[in-house]
Amino acid sequence: MRPYLLFPLLLLAAIAGAQPALTLKDAIHFGKANSPLIVIAANDRERAEAQATEALSSYLPQVNASGQLDNNLKRPTTILPPGVFSDQPTPVQFGTQYNTTLNIQAEQTLFDLASLNGIQAAGPNREMARIREEQAEEQLIYEASRAYAAALTTRLKVQLLDANQAQYDSLVPLMELRRSMGVAQALDVDRLEVARRNILSQRTVAQANMELSMGQLKQIIGMPLATDIVLVDTLPVGGQLIATTQGPFSLDRLNAYRYAETALLLNGIDVRRKRNAYLPTLSAFGRYGANAQGNDLGDSYDRWFDYATVGVKMNVPLYSGSRRSSQLKQSQLALSNAQQQLKLNSMAWELEEQNARTRMEATLANVENDDANLRLAEEVFRLTEKQYSLGAAPFSDVLNADYQLKEARNNYTASLLQYYLAIIDLNKALGTLIPFANSL
């Protein structure tokens, strides 16, 4: 089987002193339990539930209690007209120095269509929170898979460079022997050493890139950065890689599309809520209380006078200084913009799928070509090395063959990474990232 059909999926992580094998699927599960991205999405879903309860509370009874103590340090004076107590205006002071009032009031909304619209918005709001949770999971899968693929391909590059280093190491005894016999020049020895050092430098860079990719993976899934991770080969799963990309494109499978559609419903409810703000509201209320009065605070509590009231209250909005009409206009324009934006995004999502599929097909062709070219370059290098050992080719031919082999290896690892990334991008464009992760 060709190497590009082999997708190594195992990690070996040193966690708490143990070293369990961790597949990409296990890494994603680890991220679901530990990534802050997932926690934030779960919190948003709980927040949506709290908002739904808050909206419902506007149609539930509202019960409040209050109390007040007044110390009338100087009571107000009232002028009684002539003829009440005397033929002259008489100033008098009513009330007592201390006045305590306690009451409890219950109010029930009977009719408020705008509040009912707010309750209706709870359904779309819950659905949007649920979709955001799936989007967070998709983002985790997408970013973790890309980082995982980058680490695996750089690891392959390290392995290829190690093989190249071994080939040059095998030339050292032969070069020393030819030099001692006067066949090889000192310049050839220096060229060999330069080539070996170049490989060592390239391997150092490749190893660093692999560590960077693994660090990015750990950051994405919420794993401590100090955790050691070792990549391990696994069984070939090439068929699984592309199995989820075979279905037709459908907007309904995209969480982004379903989120936008649900947001349109929410915008429509908001327009109705702003329109219904013009309607009267009706509520019923009941109030019960008692008060105590006296010029001595302690003695005033010996006698209480209670009272009770029930009634109906109507509020009719007449004029708000164009506030309600402006709010309605803004909501209508927001709804229209959301509808137009959904049309634009729908075309963009369809184009993204077409581009992703084209890239996957192109990168697959590149991998096949670069794989064949790598095999050819390895054979050319092997034959050239053999000819040099037999004295039938100069060392410069070995260096040229080596240069071509390095180019072939770089092209192969680059195209292999692009192929893996194209598969992941196509799953994202199709809305199949979660099935893709489940198929691993």
GROMACS .gro file of C-alpha atoms in nm:
model
  440
    1MET     CA    1   0.000   0.000   0.000
    2ARG     CA    2   0.122   0.350  -0.084
    3PRO     CA    3   0.256   0.562   0.204
    4TYR     CA    4   0.010   0.847   0.135
    5LEU     CA    5  -0.275   0.610   0.227
    6LEU     CA    6  -0.124   0.558   0.570
    7PHE     CA    7  -0.246   0.813   0.824
    8PRO     CA    8  -0.071   0.747   1.157
    9LEU     CA    9  -0.322   0.833   1.425
   10LEU     CA   10  -0.161   0.726   1.754
   11LEU     CA   11   0.001   0.946   2.014
   12LEU     CA   12   0.195   0.823   2.316
   13ALA     CA   13   0.154   1.077   2.598
   14ALA     CA   14   0.325   1.069   2.936
   15ILE     CA   15   0.041   1.167   3.164
   16ALA     CA   16   0.090   1.140   3.538
   17GLY     CA   17   0.377   0.901   3.493
   18ALA     CA   18   0.188   0.666   3.257
   19GLN     CA   19   0.224   0.643   2.881
   20PRO     CA   20  -0.110   0.539   2.730
   21ALA     CA   21  -0.148   0.526   2.353
   22LEU     CA   22  -0.364   0.819   2.246
   23THR     CA   23  -0.533   0.814   1.906
   24LEU     CA   24  -0.657   1.125   1.733
   25LYS     CA   25  -1.008   1.023   1.834
   26ASP     CA   26  -0.896   0.994   2.196
   27ALA     CA   27  -0.727   1.331   2.170
   28ILE     CA   28  -1.053   1.483   2.049
   29HIS     CA   29  -1.239   1.320   2.339
   30PHE     CA   30  -0.976   1.463   2.574
   31GLY     CA   31  -1.039   1.806   2.422
   32LYS     CA   32  -1.415   1.773   2.469
   33ALA     CA   33  -1.356   1.722   2.840
   34ASN     CA   34  -1.079   1.978   2.889
   35SER     CA   35  -1.081   2.244   2.616
   36PRO     CA   36  -1.198   2.589   2.735
   37LEU     CA   37  -1.371   2.624   2.397
   38ILE     CA   38  -1.610   2.341   2.486
   39VAL     CA   39  -1.665   2.475   2.838
   40ILE     CA   40  -1.756   2.819   2.701
   41ALA     CA   41  -2.009   2.666   2.459
   42ALA     CA   42  -2.165   2.460   2.741
   43ASN     CA   43  -2.190   2.773   2.955
   44ASP     CA   44  -2.362   2.955   2.669
   45ARG     CA   45  -2.619   2.677   2.648
   46GLU     CA   46  -2.693   2.705   3.020
   47ARG     CA   47  -2.712   3.080   2.975
   48ALA     CA   48  -2.976   3.032   2.705
   49GLU     CA   49  -3.181   2.821   2.947
   50ALA     CA   50  -3.154   3.097   3.208
   51GLN     CA   51  -3.265   3.356   2.952
   52ALA     CA   52  -3.569   3.141   2.868
   53THR     CA   53  -3.664   3.127   3.236
   54GLU     CA   54  -3.615   3.502   3.262
   55ALA     CA   55  -3.848   3.563   2.966
   56LEU     CA   56  -4.114   3.334   3.114
   57SER     CA   57  -4.098   3.518   3.447
   58SER     CA   58  -4.259   3.826   3.288
   59TYR     CA   59  -4.589   3.631   3.269
   60LEU     CA   60  -4.566   3.480   3.616
   61PRO     CA   61  -4.695   3.647   3.936
   62GLN     CA   62  -4.468   3.915   4.076
   63VAL     CA   63  -4.479   3.933   4.456
   64ASN     CA   64  -4.298   4.203   4.651
   65ALA     CA   65  -4.297   4.317   5.011
   66SER     CA   66  -4.187   4.651   5.148
   67GLY     CA   67  -4.163   4.836   5.475
   68GLN     CA   68  -4.102   5.196   5.572
   69LEU     CA   69  -4.043   5.384   5.897
   70ASP     CA   70  -4.085   5.763   5.899
   71ASN     CA   71  -3.959   5.984   6.181
   72ASN     CA   72  -4.133   6.316   6.126
   73LEU     CA   73  -3.883   6.543   6.298
   74LYS     CA   74  -4.095   6.839   6.196
   75ARG     CA   75  -4.441   6.767   6.068
   76PRO     CA   76  -4.577   6.979   5.784
   77THR     CA   77  -4.821   7.255   5.869
   78THR     CA   78  -5.159   7.290   5.701
   79ILE     CA   79  -5.363   7.614   5.699
   80LEU     CA   80  -5.734   7.561   5.766
   81PRO     CA   81  -5.960   7.822   5.614
   82PRO     CA   82  -6.161   8.065   5.835
   83GLY     CA   83  -6.480   7.922   5.976
   84VAL     CA   84  -6.347   7.576   6.067
   85PHE     CA   85  -6.217   7.647   6.415
   86SER     CA   86  -6.221   8.028   6.418
   87ASP     CA   87  -6.292   8.323   6.198
   88GLN     CA   88  -5.920   8.339   6.113
   89PRO     CA   89  -5.703   8.098   5.912
   90THR     CA   90  -5.577   7.835   6.155
   91PRO     CA   91  -5.236   7.662   6.114
   92VAL     CA   92  -5.244   7.297   6.229
   93GLN     CA   93  -5.010   6.994   6.217
   94PHE     CA   94  -5.160   6.653   6.140
   95GLY     CA   95  -5.015   6.308   6.201
   96THR     CA   96  -4.771   6.167   6.451
   97GLN     CA   97  -4.396   6.176   6.485
   98TYR     CA   98  -4.351   5.807   6.399
   99ASN     CA   99  -4.525   5.630   6.114
  100THR     CA  100  -4.451   5.264   6.022
  101THR     CA  101  -4.593   5.102   5.708
  102LEU     CA  102  -4.567   4.737   5.599
  103ASN     CA  103  -4.727   4.594   5.285
  104ILE     CA  104  -4.710   4.304   5.040
  105GLN     CA  105  -4.824   4.329   4.678
  106ALA     CA  106  -4.887   4.066   4.411
  107GLU     CA  107  -4.926   4.150   4.041
  108GLN     CA  108  -5.020   3.921   3.753
  109THR     CA  109  -4.990   4.014   3.387
  110LEU     CA  110  -5.313   3.940   3.203
  111PHE     CA  111  -5.227   4.063   2.856
  112ASP     CA  112  -4.890   4.168   2.717
  113LEU     CA  113  -4.833   4.043   2.363
  114ALA     CA  114  -4.477   4.182   2.349
  115SER     CA  115  -4.383   3.975   2.655
  116LEU     CA  116  -4.536   3.667   2.492
  117ASN     CA  117  -4.310   3.728   2.193
  118GLY     CA  118  -4.015   3.733   2.430
  119ILE     CA  119  -4.121   3.392   2.561
  120GLN     CA  120  -4.149   3.263   2.203
  121ALA     CA  121  -3.787   3.370   2.142
  122ALA     CA  122  -3.668   3.116   2.400
  123GLY     CA  123  -3.705   2.828   2.151
  124PRO     CA  124  -3.480   2.971   1.878
  125ASN     CA  125  -3.239   3.098   2.143
  126ARG     CA  126  -3.204   2.746   2.287
  127GLU     CA  127  -3.152   2.601   1.938
  128MET     CA  128  -2.882   2.858   1.859
  129ALA     CA  129  -2.700   2.769   2.182
  130ARG     CA  130  -2.719   2.399   2.094
  131ILE     CA  131  -2.580   2.469   1.746
  132ARG     CA  132  -2.299   2.678   1.896
  133GLU     CA  133  -2.209   2.378   2.109
  134GLU     CA  134  -2.179   2.162   1.797
  135GLN     CA  135  -1.980   2.435   1.624
  136ALA     CA  136  -1.736   2.441   1.916
  137GLU     CA  137  -1.695   2.064   1.883
  138GLU     CA  138  -1.638   2.100   1.508
  139GLN     CA  139  -1.380   2.372   1.565
  140LEU     CA  140  -1.199   2.148   1.813
  141ILE     CA  141  -1.198   1.857   1.565
  142TYR     CA  142  -1.084   2.082   1.280
  143GLU     CA  143  -0.797   2.249   1.465
  144ALA     CA  144  -0.682   1.933   1.643
  145SER     CA  145  -0.684   1.732   1.320
  146ARG     CA  146  -0.481   1.993   1.135
  147ALA     CA  147  -0.223   2.017   1.413
  148TYR     CA  148  -0.210   1.636   1.437
  149ALA     CA  149  -0.156   1.601   1.062
  150ALA     CA  150   0.117   1.866   1.064
  151ALA     CA  151   0.300   1.685   1.345
  152LEU     CA  152   0.274   1.351   1.166
  153THR     CA  153   0.407   1.480   0.834
  154THR     CA  154   0.697   1.663   0.997
  155ARG     CA  155   0.769   1.341   1.185
  156LEU     CA  156   0.781   1.161   0.849
  157LYS     CA  157   1.022   1.425   0.725
  158VAL     CA  158   1.245   1.357   1.026
  159GLN     CA  159   1.239   0.986   0.946
  160LEU     CA  160   1.331   1.050   0.583
  161LEU     CA  161   1.619   1.274   0.689
  162ASP     CA  162   1.739   1.003   0.928
  163ALA     CA  163   1.741   0.759   0.637
  164ASN     CA  164   1.936   1.012   0.430
  165GLN     CA  165   2.182   1.058   0.716
  166ALA     CA  166   2.231   0.682   0.738
  167GLN     CA  167   2.310   0.668   0.367
  168TYR     CA  168   2.582   0.931   0.406
  169ASP     CA  169   2.718   0.761   0.718
  170SER     CA  170   2.762   0.446   0.513
  171LEU     CA  171   2.975   0.646   0.268
  172VAL     CA  172   3.222   0.762   0.533
  173PRO     CA  173   3.426   0.436   0.560
  174LEU     CA  174   3.432   0.406   0.181
  175MET     CA  175   3.544   0.768   0.145
  176GLU     CA  176   3.820   0.720   0.402
  177LEU     CA  177   3.937   0.405   0.227
  178ARG     CA  178   3.943   0.573  -0.115
  179ARG     CA  179   4.129   0.867   0.032
  180SER     CA  180   4.393   0.643   0.190
  181MET     CA  181   4.437   0.477  -0.148
  182GLY     CA  182   4.478   0.817  -0.314
  183VAL     CA  183   4.166   0.771  -0.525
  184ALA     CA  184   3.947   1.027  -0.346
  185GLN     CA  185   4.044   1.389  -0.303
  186ALA     CA  186   4.035   1.583   0.022
  187LEU     CA  187   3.773   1.806  -0.143
  188ASP     CA  188   3.539   1.506  -0.174
  189VAL     CA  189   3.577   1.437   0.198
  190ASP     CA  190   3.487   1.797   0.276
  191ARG     CA  191   3.186   1.781   0.044
  192LEU     CA  192   3.065   1.470   0.223
  193GLU     CA  193   3.097   1.640   0.561
  194VAL     CA  194   2.910   1.949   0.435
  195ALA     CA  195   2.629   1.728   0.307
  196ARG     CA  196   2.605   1.545   0.640
  197ARG     CA  197   2.593   1.871   0.834
  198ASN     CA  198   2.324   2.009   0.605
  199ILE     CA  199   2.112   1.704   0.675
  200LEU     CA  200   2.166   1.749   1.049
  201SER     CA  201   2.053   2.113   1.027
  202GLN     CA  202   1.745   2.018   0.827
  203ARG     CA  203   1.661   1.748   1.078
  204THR     CA  204   1.689   1.996   1.366
  205VAL     CA  205   1.443   2.229   1.192
  206ALA     CA  206   1.206   1.944   1.111
  207GLN     CA  207   1.220   1.816   1.470
  208ALA     CA  208   1.148   2.167   1.601
  209ASN     CA  209   0.851   2.201   1.364
  210MET     CA  210   0.716   1.868   1.488
  211GLU     CA  211   0.745   1.983   1.849
  212LEU     CA  212   0.567   2.308   1.761
  213SER     CA  213   0.282   2.116   1.600
  214MET     CA  214   0.250   1.888   1.902
  215GLY     CA  215   0.253   2.190   2.132
  216GLN     CA  216  -0.026   2.344   1.927
  217LEU     CA  217  -0.221   2.018   1.950
  218LYS     CA  218  -0.183   2.011   2.328
  219GLN     CA  219  -0.297   2.373   2.351
  220ILE     CA  220  -0.604   2.302   2.137
  221ILE     CA  221  -0.725   2.003   2.338
  222GLY     CA  222  -0.639   2.156   2.677
  223MET     CA  223  -0.355   1.920   2.759
  224PRO     CA  224  -0.071   2.049   2.982
  225LEU     CA  225   0.213   2.171   2.763
  226ALA     CA  226   0.469   1.989   2.980
  227THR     CA  227   0.317   1.653   2.882
  228ASP     CA  228   0.552   1.448   2.664
  229ILE     CA  229   0.390   1.325   2.342
  230VAL     CA  230   0.528   1.054   2.113
  231LEU     CA  231   0.371   0.983   1.775
  232VAL     CA  232   0.321   0.615   1.690
  233ASP     CA  233   0.222   0.459   1.358
  234THR     CA  234  -0.108   0.277   1.335
  235LEU     CA  235  -0.300   0.063   1.087
  236PRO     CA  236  -0.375   0.213   0.744
  237VAL     CA  237  -0.704   0.399   0.748
  238GLY     CA  238  -0.698   0.568   0.409
  239GLY     CA  239  -1.054   0.464   0.326
  240GLN     CA  240  -1.180   0.619   0.649
  241LEU     CA  241  -1.009   0.946   0.564
  242ILE     CA  242  -1.222   1.010   0.257
  243ALA     CA  243  -1.536   0.811   0.346
  244THR     CA  244  -1.715   1.114   0.491
  245THR     CA  245  -1.636   1.331   0.185
  246GLN     CA  246  -1.828   1.120  -0.067
  247GLY     CA  247  -2.179   1.255  -0.002
  248PRO     CA  248  -2.339   1.543  -0.193
  249PHE     CA  249  -2.324   1.898  -0.065
  250SER     CA  250  -2.624   2.011   0.140
  251LEU     CA  251  -2.666   2.340   0.322
  252ASP     CA  252  -2.886   2.169   0.580
  253ARG     CA  253  -2.584   1.977   0.708
  254LEU     CA  254  -2.393   2.295   0.786
  255ASN     CA  255  -2.425   2.418   1.142
  256ALA     CA  256  -2.343   2.769   1.023
  257TYR     CA  257  -2.643   2.761   0.786
  258ARG     CA  258  -2.880   2.620   1.048
  259TYR     CA  259  -2.756   2.880   1.296
  260ALA     CA  260  -2.825   3.161   1.047
  261GLU     CA  261  -3.173   3.023   0.973
  262THR     CA  262  -3.254   3.009   1.342
  263ALA     CA  263  -3.124   3.362   1.385
  264LEU     CA  264  -3.371   3.469   1.114
  265LEU     CA  265  -3.655   3.324   1.321
  266LEU     CA  266  -3.528   3.518   1.619
  267ASN     CA  267  -3.514   3.838   1.411
  268GLY     CA  268  -3.872   3.782   1.297
  269ILE     CA  269  -3.989   3.740   1.656
  270ASP     CA  270  -3.807   4.060   1.749
  271VAL     CA  271  -3.994   4.249   1.473
  272ARG     CA  272  -4.328   4.119   1.606
  273ARG     CA  273  -4.227   4.210   1.960
  274LYS     CA  274  -4.144   4.566   1.859
  275ARG     CA  275  -4.471   4.591   1.664
  276ASN     CA  276  -4.676   4.459   1.957
  277ALA     CA  277  -4.520   4.719   2.185
  278TYR     CA  278  -4.791   4.953   2.047
  279LEU     CA  279  -5.065   4.743   2.208
  280PRO     CA  280  -5.207   4.804   2.558
  281THR     CA  281  -5.103   4.586   2.849
  282LEU     CA  282  -5.335   4.467   3.124
  283SER     CA  283  -5.252   4.336   3.469
  284ALA     CA  284  -5.430   4.260   3.797
  285PHE     CA  285  -5.290   4.339   4.138
  286GLY     CA  286  -5.365   4.290   4.503
  287ARG     CA  287  -5.213   4.473   4.798
  288TYR     CA  288  -5.236   4.414   5.172
  289GLY     CA  289  -5.067   4.622   5.437
  290ALA     CA  290  -5.076   4.774   5.781
  291ASN     CA  291  -4.943   5.085   5.951
  292ALA     CA  292  -4.870   5.195   6.303
  293GLN     CA  293  -4.855   5.555   6.427
  294GLY     CA  294  -4.762   5.730   6.747
  295ASN     CA  295  -4.548   5.994   6.905
  296ASP     CA  296  -4.355   5.726   7.096
  297LEU     CA  297  -4.181   5.469   6.877
  298GLY     CA  298  -4.226   5.174   7.111
  299ASP     CA  299  -4.589   5.249   7.198
  300SER     CA  300  -4.677   5.303   6.830
  301TYR     CA  301  -4.639   4.928   6.762
  302ASP     CA  302  -4.911   4.840   7.015
  303ARG     CA  303  -5.180   4.912   6.762
  304TRP     CA  304  -5.183   4.839   6.389
  305PHE     CA  305  -5.431   4.947   6.123
  306ASP     CA  306  -5.448   4.713   5.823
  307TYR     CA  307  -5.582   4.775   5.474
  308ALA     CA  308  -5.630   4.578   5.151
  309THR     CA  309  -5.668   4.671   4.785
  310VAL     CA  310  -5.737   4.477   4.466
  311GLY     CA  311  -5.756   4.619   4.116
  312VAL     CA  312  -5.686   4.603   3.748
  313LYS     CA  313  -5.428   4.819   3.574
  314MET     CA  314  -5.412   4.902   3.204
  315ASN     CA  315  -5.125   5.075   3.032
  316VAL     CA  316  -5.198   5.227   2.691
  317PRO     CA  317  -4.889   5.350   2.501
  318LEU     CA  318  -4.981   5.672   2.324
  319TYR     CA  319  -4.664   5.856   2.234
  320SER     CA  320  -4.299   5.774   2.300
  321GLY     CA  321  -4.125   6.044   2.103
  322SER     CA  322  -4.076   5.810   1.802
  323ARG     CA  323  -3.880   5.564   2.018
  324ARG     CA  324  -4.103   5.264   1.942
  325SER     CA  325  -4.123   5.339   1.570
  326SER     CA  326  -3.744   5.375   1.551
  327GLN     CA  327  -3.694   5.045   1.732
  328LEU     CA  328  -3.936   4.872   1.495
  329LYS     CA  329  -3.759   5.015   1.191
  330GLN     CA  330  -3.422   4.898   1.320
  331SER     CA  331  -3.554   4.543   1.378
  332GLN     CA  332  -3.707   4.531   1.030
  333LEU     CA  333  -3.380   4.641   0.871
  334ALA     CA  334  -3.186   4.390   1.081
  335LEU     CA  335  -3.417   4.113   0.957
  336SER     CA  336  -3.374   4.222   0.595
  337ASN     CA  337  -2.995   4.235   0.631
  338ALA     CA  338  -2.990   3.890   0.789
  339GLN     CA  339  -3.191   3.748   0.497
  340GLN     CA  340  -2.955   3.900   0.241
  341GLN     CA  341  -2.649   3.790   0.437
  342LEU     CA  342  -2.780   3.434   0.443
  343LYS     CA  343  -2.807   3.441   0.064
  344LEU     CA  344  -2.448   3.563   0.034
  345ASN     CA  345  -2.320   3.309   0.285
  346SER     CA  346  -2.507   3.024   0.116
  347MET     CA  347  -2.327   3.093  -0.210
  348ALA     CA  348  -1.996   3.128  -0.024
  349TRP     CA  349  -2.047   2.794   0.155
  350GLU     CA  350  -2.125   2.620  -0.173
  351LEU     CA  351  -1.817   2.772  -0.334
  352GLU     CA  352  -1.607   2.668  -0.034
  353GLU     CA  353  -1.718   2.307  -0.083
  354GLN     CA  354  -1.634   2.314  -0.454
  355ASN     CA  355  -1.292   2.467  -0.387
  356ALA     CA  356  -1.219   2.219  -0.108
  357ARG     CA  357  -1.311   1.923  -0.328
  358THR     CA  358  -1.095   2.059  -0.610
  359ARG     CA  359  -0.802   2.102  -0.371
  360MET     CA  360  -0.841   1.749  -0.239
  361GLU     CA  361  -0.838   1.601  -0.590
  362ALA     CA  362  -0.541   1.816  -0.689
  363THR     CA  363  -0.340   1.735  -0.376
  364LEU     CA  364  -0.415   1.364  -0.420
  365ALA     CA  365  -0.271   1.383  -0.773
  366ASN     CA  366   0.033   1.569  -0.634
  367VAL     CA  367   0.087   1.304  -0.367
  368GLU     CA  368   0.074   1.025  -0.625
  369ASN     CA  369   0.318   1.208  -0.850
  370ASP     CA  370   0.554   1.305  -0.567
  371ASP     CA  371   0.541   0.951  -0.428
  372ALA     CA  372   0.648   0.808  -0.763
  373ASN     CA  373   0.912   1.078  -0.801
  374LEU     CA  374   1.047   1.004  -0.452
  375ARG     CA  375   1.080   0.634  -0.533
  376LEU     CA  376   1.261   0.724  -0.854
  377ALA     CA  377   1.496   0.966  -0.676
  378GLU     CA  378   1.576   0.703  -0.412
  379GLU     CA  379   1.661   0.454  -0.687
  380VAL     CA  380   1.877   0.709  -0.869
  381PHE     CA  381   2.064   0.788  -0.548
  382ARG     CA  382   2.114   0.416  -0.474
  383LEU     CA  383   2.252   0.345  -0.820
  384THR     CA  384   2.472   0.654  -0.819
  385GLU     CA  385   2.610   0.561  -0.478
  386LYS     CA  386   2.681   0.211  -0.606
  387GLN     CA  387   2.857   0.345  -0.914
  388TYR     CA  388   3.066   0.574  -0.694
  389SER     CA  389   3.165   0.283  -0.471
  390LEU     CA  390   3.278   0.097  -0.783
  391GLY     CA  391   3.471   0.400  -0.905
  392ALA     CA  392   3.244   0.443  -1.208
  393ALA     CA  393   3.105   0.785  -1.105
  394PRO     CA  394   3.254   1.094  -0.942
  395PHE     CA  395   3.138   1.210  -0.599
  396SER     CA  396   2.976   1.514  -0.760
  397ASP     CA  397   2.719   1.277  -0.915
  398VAL     CA  398   2.636   1.150  -0.565
  399LEU     CA  399   2.585   1.507  -0.445
  400ASN     CA  400   2.360   1.585  -0.742
  401ALA     CA  401   2.156   1.271  -0.683
  402ASP     CA  402   2.134   1.363  -0.316
  403TYR     CA  403   2.006   1.711  -0.400
  404GLN     CA  404   1.735   1.564  -0.621
  405LEU     CA  405   1.643   1.318  -0.345
  406LYS     CA  406   1.609   1.598  -0.090
  407GLU     CA  407   1.387   1.794  -0.326
  408ALA     CA  408   1.173   1.485  -0.386
  409ARG     CA  409   1.138   1.422  -0.011
  410ASN     CA  410   1.049   1.784   0.062
  411ASN     CA  411   0.791   1.784  -0.216
  412TYR     CA  412   0.645   1.454  -0.095
  413THR     CA  413   0.606   1.557   0.269
  414ALA     CA  414   0.463   1.897   0.167
  415SER     CA  415   0.209   1.745  -0.072
  416LEU     CA  416   0.121   1.477   0.186
  417LEU     CA  417   0.042   1.744   0.444
  418GLN     CA  418  -0.163   1.942   0.193
  419TYR     CA  419  -0.358   1.627   0.107
  420TYR     CA  420  -0.442   1.561   0.473
  421LEU     CA  421  -0.539   1.926   0.525
  422ALA     CA  422  -0.753   1.922   0.210
  423ILE     CA  423  -0.946   1.622   0.343
  424ILE     CA  424  -1.006   1.800   0.672
  425ASP     CA  425  -1.110   2.121   0.491
  426LEU     CA  426  -1.352   1.927   0.271
  427ASN     CA  427  -1.514   1.767   0.575
  428LYS     CA  428  -1.550   2.113   0.724
  429ALA     CA  429  -1.709   2.246   0.404
  430LEU     CA  430  -1.949   1.949   0.392
  431GLY     CA  431  -2.044   1.976   0.759
  432THR     CA  432  -1.916   1.624   0.827
  433LEU     CA  433  -1.638   1.692   1.077
  434ILE     CA  434  -1.820   1.512   1.360
  435PRO     CA  435  -1.887   1.198   1.147
  436PHE     CA  436  -1.524   1.223   1.031
  437ALA     CA  437  -1.403   1.216   1.392
  438ASN     CA  438  -1.640   0.929   1.476
  439SER     CA  439  -1.504   0.725   1.184
  440LEU     CA  440  -1.145   0.737   1.312
   0.00000   0.00000   0.00000
